[in-house]
Amino acid sequence: MEYDTMMMDGESLGPSVKISAADSSHVDFELSNVDLSFANSLRRVIQAEVPTIAIDLVEIEVNTSVLADEFIAHRLGLIPLDSREIDQLNYTRDCDCDQSCGKCTVTLTLHAKCSSDEVMKVYARDLTVGFDRPNNHIGNPVITDPDGHGSLIAKLRKGQELKLTCVAKKGIAKEHAKWSPTSAVGFEYDPHNKLHHLDLWYETDANAEWPKSKYAEWEEPPAEGEPFDYDAVPSRFYFEVESVGNIEPDAIIQEGIKELQRKLAGLIHGLGENDDMNGDYNGPRSPDGMDGGAPWQDQGYTTPYAGAGNASAWGGGGATAYGTTPYGNSGSAGW
């Protein structure tokens, strides 16, 4: 994957993205002409809400290694799996199948037995991926080391055996960290601390004890004696996104933007700009009115059971919705 330093601009006053460095595992870029809330929302979505696939269920048939079943299951869950074109895989909770199928899960199997005196190392490359899956690459263990081994799962001595079946599912890091597409997301703004959002503790010299980041060269330092601008807000934000290998870093950002758009679209749909937009909304809402079309508790006094007037149906001698009460019959005293 080749990248060049580039500028992607909309309008001059719109959001601007400048990619400063990128390769197959990380990308550094500057996001400008947006506010802090938007930039931080993008950071949080990239970290926690971009869907990937990871091993979620492990059925261990044989385990005579020194590691406990739970220990091996935890290791398997943290092995990154290829999550490209993850949209072709359904969430298990949204799938029409009874429990699992090729549209919502990927099955991986492992069978290793040591028969020599040498220690046998079991790696992620030893996992066998099933054929029932949306495409030929989703669910494959991600192997990036030069030797092509992948993550180490266990070590077996002579006579020890490990046989298991794994079920990988689609999820997000908000549910569990094993679904995280990133190993780290760096986020920084105001490298010169002009806005005083940081209160730097120091002994003698803050500039000497707090070295500036590399992004300090991208912005002008504050002038000597420059008055503080109480209305200033940050507008340039620096991201460093490192992928674990299951999704390319540029795709992580794109998927994060799509997820943020979906969230905003859902919010707009839920709130609605007028009453017509709420016509098909089935969630909780305020009562629009009763049979007569009048607002509920008109003028703040009547109840849904009142016929007319501003008195409560339970007072003023009126009858309840169920007829007379033991305390009066249409205003009369006694039983």
XYZ file of C-alpha atoms in Angstrom:
335
model
C 0.000 0.000 0.000
C 1.596 3.233 -1.184
C 0.759 6.681 0.166
C 1.905 10.148 -0.725
C 1.655 13.229 1.428
C -1.550 14.749 0.173
C -4.250 17.254 0.995
C -7.911 16.362 0.715
C -9.952 19.538 0.876
C -13.573 20.319 0.459
C -14.380 23.980 0.706
C -11.822 26.350 2.134
C -13.770 26.548 5.394
C -14.680 22.851 5.520
C -12.832 19.987 7.203
C -9.345 19.370 5.894
C -7.197 16.231 6.146
C -3.450 16.163 5.544
C -1.689 12.788 5.578
C 1.889 13.162 6.769
C 3.018 9.514 6.919
C 1.510 6.125 6.176
C 2.347 2.499 5.529
C 0.617 -0.868 5.828
C 0.294 -0.694 9.608
C -0.056 2.975 10.596
C -1.083 6.380 9.313
C -0.402 9.888 10.649
C -2.653 12.745 9.597
C -3.793 16.214 10.569
C -7.478 17.060 10.827
C -8.259 20.777 10.747
C -11.204 23.172 10.509
C -13.284 21.095 12.914
C -14.054 21.512 16.599
C -12.685 19.473 19.479
C -15.873 17.491 20.037
C -15.908 16.194 16.462
C -12.230 15.256 16.486
C -12.547 13.451 19.812
C -15.687 11.649 18.611
C -13.771 10.370 15.609
C -10.975 9.163 17.882
C -13.393 7.287 20.148
C -15.231 5.673 17.236
C -11.970 4.565 15.611
C -10.895 2.919 18.857
C -14.117 1.302 20.007
C -16.793 1.037 17.335
C -15.213 -0.116 14.066
C -16.398 -3.741 13.629
C -13.910 -6.588 13.221
C -13.968 -10.366 13.602
C -12.411 -12.251 16.507
C -12.657 -15.675 18.134
C -15.508 -15.592 20.627
C -16.277 -19.241 21.415
C -13.737 -22.034 21.966
C -14.697 -25.702 22.341
C -11.700 -27.624 23.667
C -11.824 -31.359 23.030
C -8.341 -32.301 24.207
C -5.872 -30.240 26.215
C -2.983 -31.982 27.920
C -0.669 -28.965 27.840
C 0.425 -27.114 30.968
C -1.927 -24.223 30.160
C -5.482 -24.096 31.455
C -8.403 -24.116 29.021
C -9.337 -20.540 29.911
C -5.774 -19.367 29.336
C -5.677 -20.838 25.827
C -9.159 -19.498 25.013
C -8.054 -16.016 26.044
C -4.965 -16.243 23.835
C -7.027 -17.392 20.872
C -9.426 -14.490 21.293
C -6.594 -11.973 21.031
C -5.237 -13.356 17.735
C -6.053 -10.753 15.045
C -8.141 -12.136 12.186
C -8.484 -10.663 8.709
C -11.485 -8.310 8.837
C -11.446 -6.814 5.360
C -14.917 -6.503 3.817
C -16.395 -7.115 7.246
C -19.731 -5.726 6.029
C -20.330 -9.046 4.270
C -20.550 -10.736 7.683
C -23.650 -10.322 9.836
C -23.760 -9.848 13.582
C -24.931 -13.099 15.169
C -27.702 -11.193 16.946
C -29.018 -9.953 13.583
C -28.697 -13.213 11.660
C -31.753 -15.337 10.830
C -30.026 -18.606 11.729
C -30.745 -20.544 14.927
C -27.263 -20.309 16.437
C -24.498 -19.827 13.853
C -23.976 -20.113 10.133
C -21.572 -19.074 7.393
C -23.228 -15.668 7.145
C -22.464 -14.636 10.729
C -19.550 -16.810 11.945
C -16.253 -18.301 10.795
C -15.056 -21.649 12.161
C -11.399 -22.368 12.883
C -9.955 -25.685 14.063
C -6.647 -26.658 15.632
C -5.128 -30.090 16.253
C -1.512 -30.371 17.375
C 0.310 -33.226 19.079
C 3.976 -33.409 19.997
C 5.634 -36.751 19.228
C 9.321 -35.762 19.476
C 11.652 -34.896 22.281
C 11.858 -31.296 21.078
C 9.454 -28.662 22.345
C 6.690 -28.129 19.819
C 5.446 -24.572 19.384
C 1.872 -24.049 18.239
C 1.316 -20.838 16.282
C -1.600 -19.000 14.730
C -0.549 -20.377 11.342
C -1.626 -23.832 12.581
C -5.269 -22.742 12.727
C -7.372 -24.147 9.888
C -10.156 -21.892 8.638
C -13.427 -23.411 7.477
C -14.806 -22.938 3.978
C -18.275 -21.680 4.932
C -17.631 -17.925 5.061
C -18.539 -14.824 3.005
C -15.159 -14.627 1.189
C -11.801 -16.354 1.023
C -9.870 -14.030 3.333
C -12.160 -13.040 6.168
C -11.240 -14.863 9.373
C -7.703 -15.798 8.303
C -5.148 -15.319 11.109
C -3.077 -12.185 10.554
C 0.600 -13.121 10.211
C 3.077 -10.267 9.867
C 6.305 -11.614 11.372
C 9.182 -12.382 8.974
C 9.115 -16.104 9.786
C 5.407 -16.398 8.966
C 4.480 -18.040 12.260
C 1.935 -15.650 13.709
C 1.029 -15.397 17.364
C 2.302 -18.114 19.719
C -0.565 -20.128 21.214
C 1.124 -22.825 23.302
C 4.202 -25.029 23.734
C 3.844 -28.805 23.873
C 6.201 -31.458 25.199
C 6.314 -35.066 24.033
C 2.911 -36.731 24.377
C 0.985 -33.501 24.951
C -1.929 -32.706 22.643
C -4.181 -29.782 21.851
C -7.410 -30.190 19.891
C -10.094 -27.513 19.723
C -12.680 -25.728 17.592
C -13.119 -21.946 17.514
C -16.065 -19.827 16.405
C -15.192 -16.281 15.314
C -17.874 -13.594 15.386
C -18.257 -9.993 14.357
C -18.106 -7.378 17.126
C -16.722 -4.062 18.311
C -14.131 -3.116 20.913
C -16.803 -1.522 23.098
C -17.906 -5.104 23.860
C -14.388 -6.539 24.260
C -10.869 -5.352 23.442
C -10.242 -8.383 21.207
C -12.394 -6.705 18.548
C -10.267 -3.560 18.537
C -8.884 -2.701 15.070
C -6.150 -0.493 16.544
C -3.261 -1.152 18.876
C -2.856 2.570 19.583
C -4.421 5.882 18.573
C -2.408 9.012 19.247
C -4.366 12.255 19.546
C -2.902 15.690 20.124
C -3.700 19.358 19.637
C -2.206 22.701 20.651
C 1.406 21.437 20.936
C 2.570 24.793 22.369
C -0.185 24.771 25.016
C -1.391 28.210 23.966
C -4.877 27.444 25.259
C -3.568 26.392 28.688
C -5.637 23.193 28.614
C -2.687 21.559 30.373
C -1.298 22.731 33.676
C 2.339 21.663 33.355
C 4.060 20.933 36.641
C 7.722 21.861 36.642
C 10.550 22.641 39.040
C 12.537 25.355 37.272
C 11.825 25.596 33.527
C 8.672 24.162 31.921
C 10.105 24.330 28.383
C 13.151 22.296 29.364
C 11.283 19.755 31.454
C 8.417 19.268 28.994
C 9.862 18.677 25.489
C 7.636 19.678 22.593
C 6.209 17.044 20.281
C 7.119 16.880 16.628
C 3.901 18.715 15.779
C 5.174 21.849 17.505
C 7.082 22.555 14.290
C 3.796 22.686 12.408
C 2.418 25.620 14.406
C 3.733 29.025 15.380
C 4.810 29.340 19.019
C 3.226 32.075 21.148
C 4.989 35.421 20.954
C 6.728 36.813 24.009
C 4.242 38.791 26.078
C 1.324 37.819 23.852
C -1.981 38.343 25.732
C -4.087 35.283 26.372
C -7.078 34.859 24.064
C -9.980 33.616 26.143
C -12.093 32.978 23.024
C -9.521 30.814 21.242
C -10.460 27.207 20.463
C -8.384 24.396 18.932
C -8.865 23.779 15.225
C -5.936 21.508 14.269
C -5.756 17.951 15.551
C -3.023 15.375 14.992
C -3.809 11.662 14.778
C -1.486 8.660 14.793
C -3.416 5.445 14.083
C -1.697 2.066 14.334
C -3.539 -1.041 13.155
C -3.212 -4.507 14.663
C -3.231 -5.872 11.108
C -6.813 -7.040 10.689
C -7.819 -3.887 8.772
C -5.624 -1.448 6.886
C -5.247 1.878 8.730
C -6.902 3.965 6.025
C -9.900 1.607 6.040
C -10.146 1.974 9.835
C -10.540 5.737 9.471
C -13.063 5.368 6.657
C -15.112 2.881 8.653
C -14.925 5.193 11.670
C -16.333 8.069 9.642
C -19.110 5.837 8.298
C -20.012 4.708 11.814
C -20.068 8.306 13.023
C -22.371 9.210 10.130
C -24.693 6.341 11.015
C -24.851 7.506 14.624
C -25.683 11.068 13.600
C -28.290 9.856 11.100
C -29.933 7.788 13.825
C -29.937 10.751 16.170
C -31.508 13.011 13.552
C -34.122 10.388 12.777
C -34.908 9.922 16.469
C -35.255 13.598 17.199
C -36.929 14.568 13.943
C -37.194 18.061 12.538
C -41.024 18.047 12.556
C -43.962 15.872 13.539
C -44.129 14.225 10.127
C -40.672 12.699 10.621
C -41.876 10.987 13.812
C -44.729 9.197 12.108
C -43.005 5.788 12.125
C -41.224 6.189 15.450
C -42.155 3.415 17.876
C -40.074 4.494 20.873
C -41.135 6.452 23.966
C -42.679 9.835 23.268
C -44.929 12.401 24.921
C -48.700 11.894 24.494
C -49.962 13.967 21.582
C -53.542 14.079 22.763
C -56.611 12.111 23.676
C -59.698 11.235 21.683
C -60.708 14.827 21.274
C -57.332 15.844 19.958
C -56.636 18.132 22.913
C -53.194 17.968 24.490
C -52.835 15.765 27.534
C -53.326 17.720 30.759
C -54.437 20.830 28.891
C -53.526 24.005 30.803
C -51.832 21.792 33.339
C -55.019 20.855 35.240
C -57.228 18.310 33.479
C -56.461 14.601 33.436
C -56.994 12.062 30.656
C -60.191 11.033 32.407
C -61.714 14.490 32.705
C -64.557 15.476 30.451
C -64.444 19.234 30.592
C -63.312 21.959 32.905
C -60.067 22.288 34.755
C -60.875 20.268 37.877
C -59.365 16.859 38.472
C -61.569 13.839 37.895
C -60.822 12.803 41.461
C -62.003 16.068 43.023
C -64.671 18.703 42.573
C -67.508 16.170 42.887
C -66.765 14.581 39.521
C -66.929 10.873 38.857
C -63.869 8.757 38.269
C -63.195 6.857 35.110
C -64.764 3.846 36.813
C -67.918 5.547 38.106
C -68.782 6.747 41.605
C -66.490 6.429 44.594
C -67.152 5.398 48.198
C -66.626 9.020 49.178
C -69.391 10.506 47.155
C -71.845 9.976 44.366
C -71.663 12.914 42.001
C -70.939 15.268 44.837
C -73.261 13.761 47.481
C -71.968 13.026 50.954
C -71.737 9.614 52.573
C -71.841 6.155 51.039
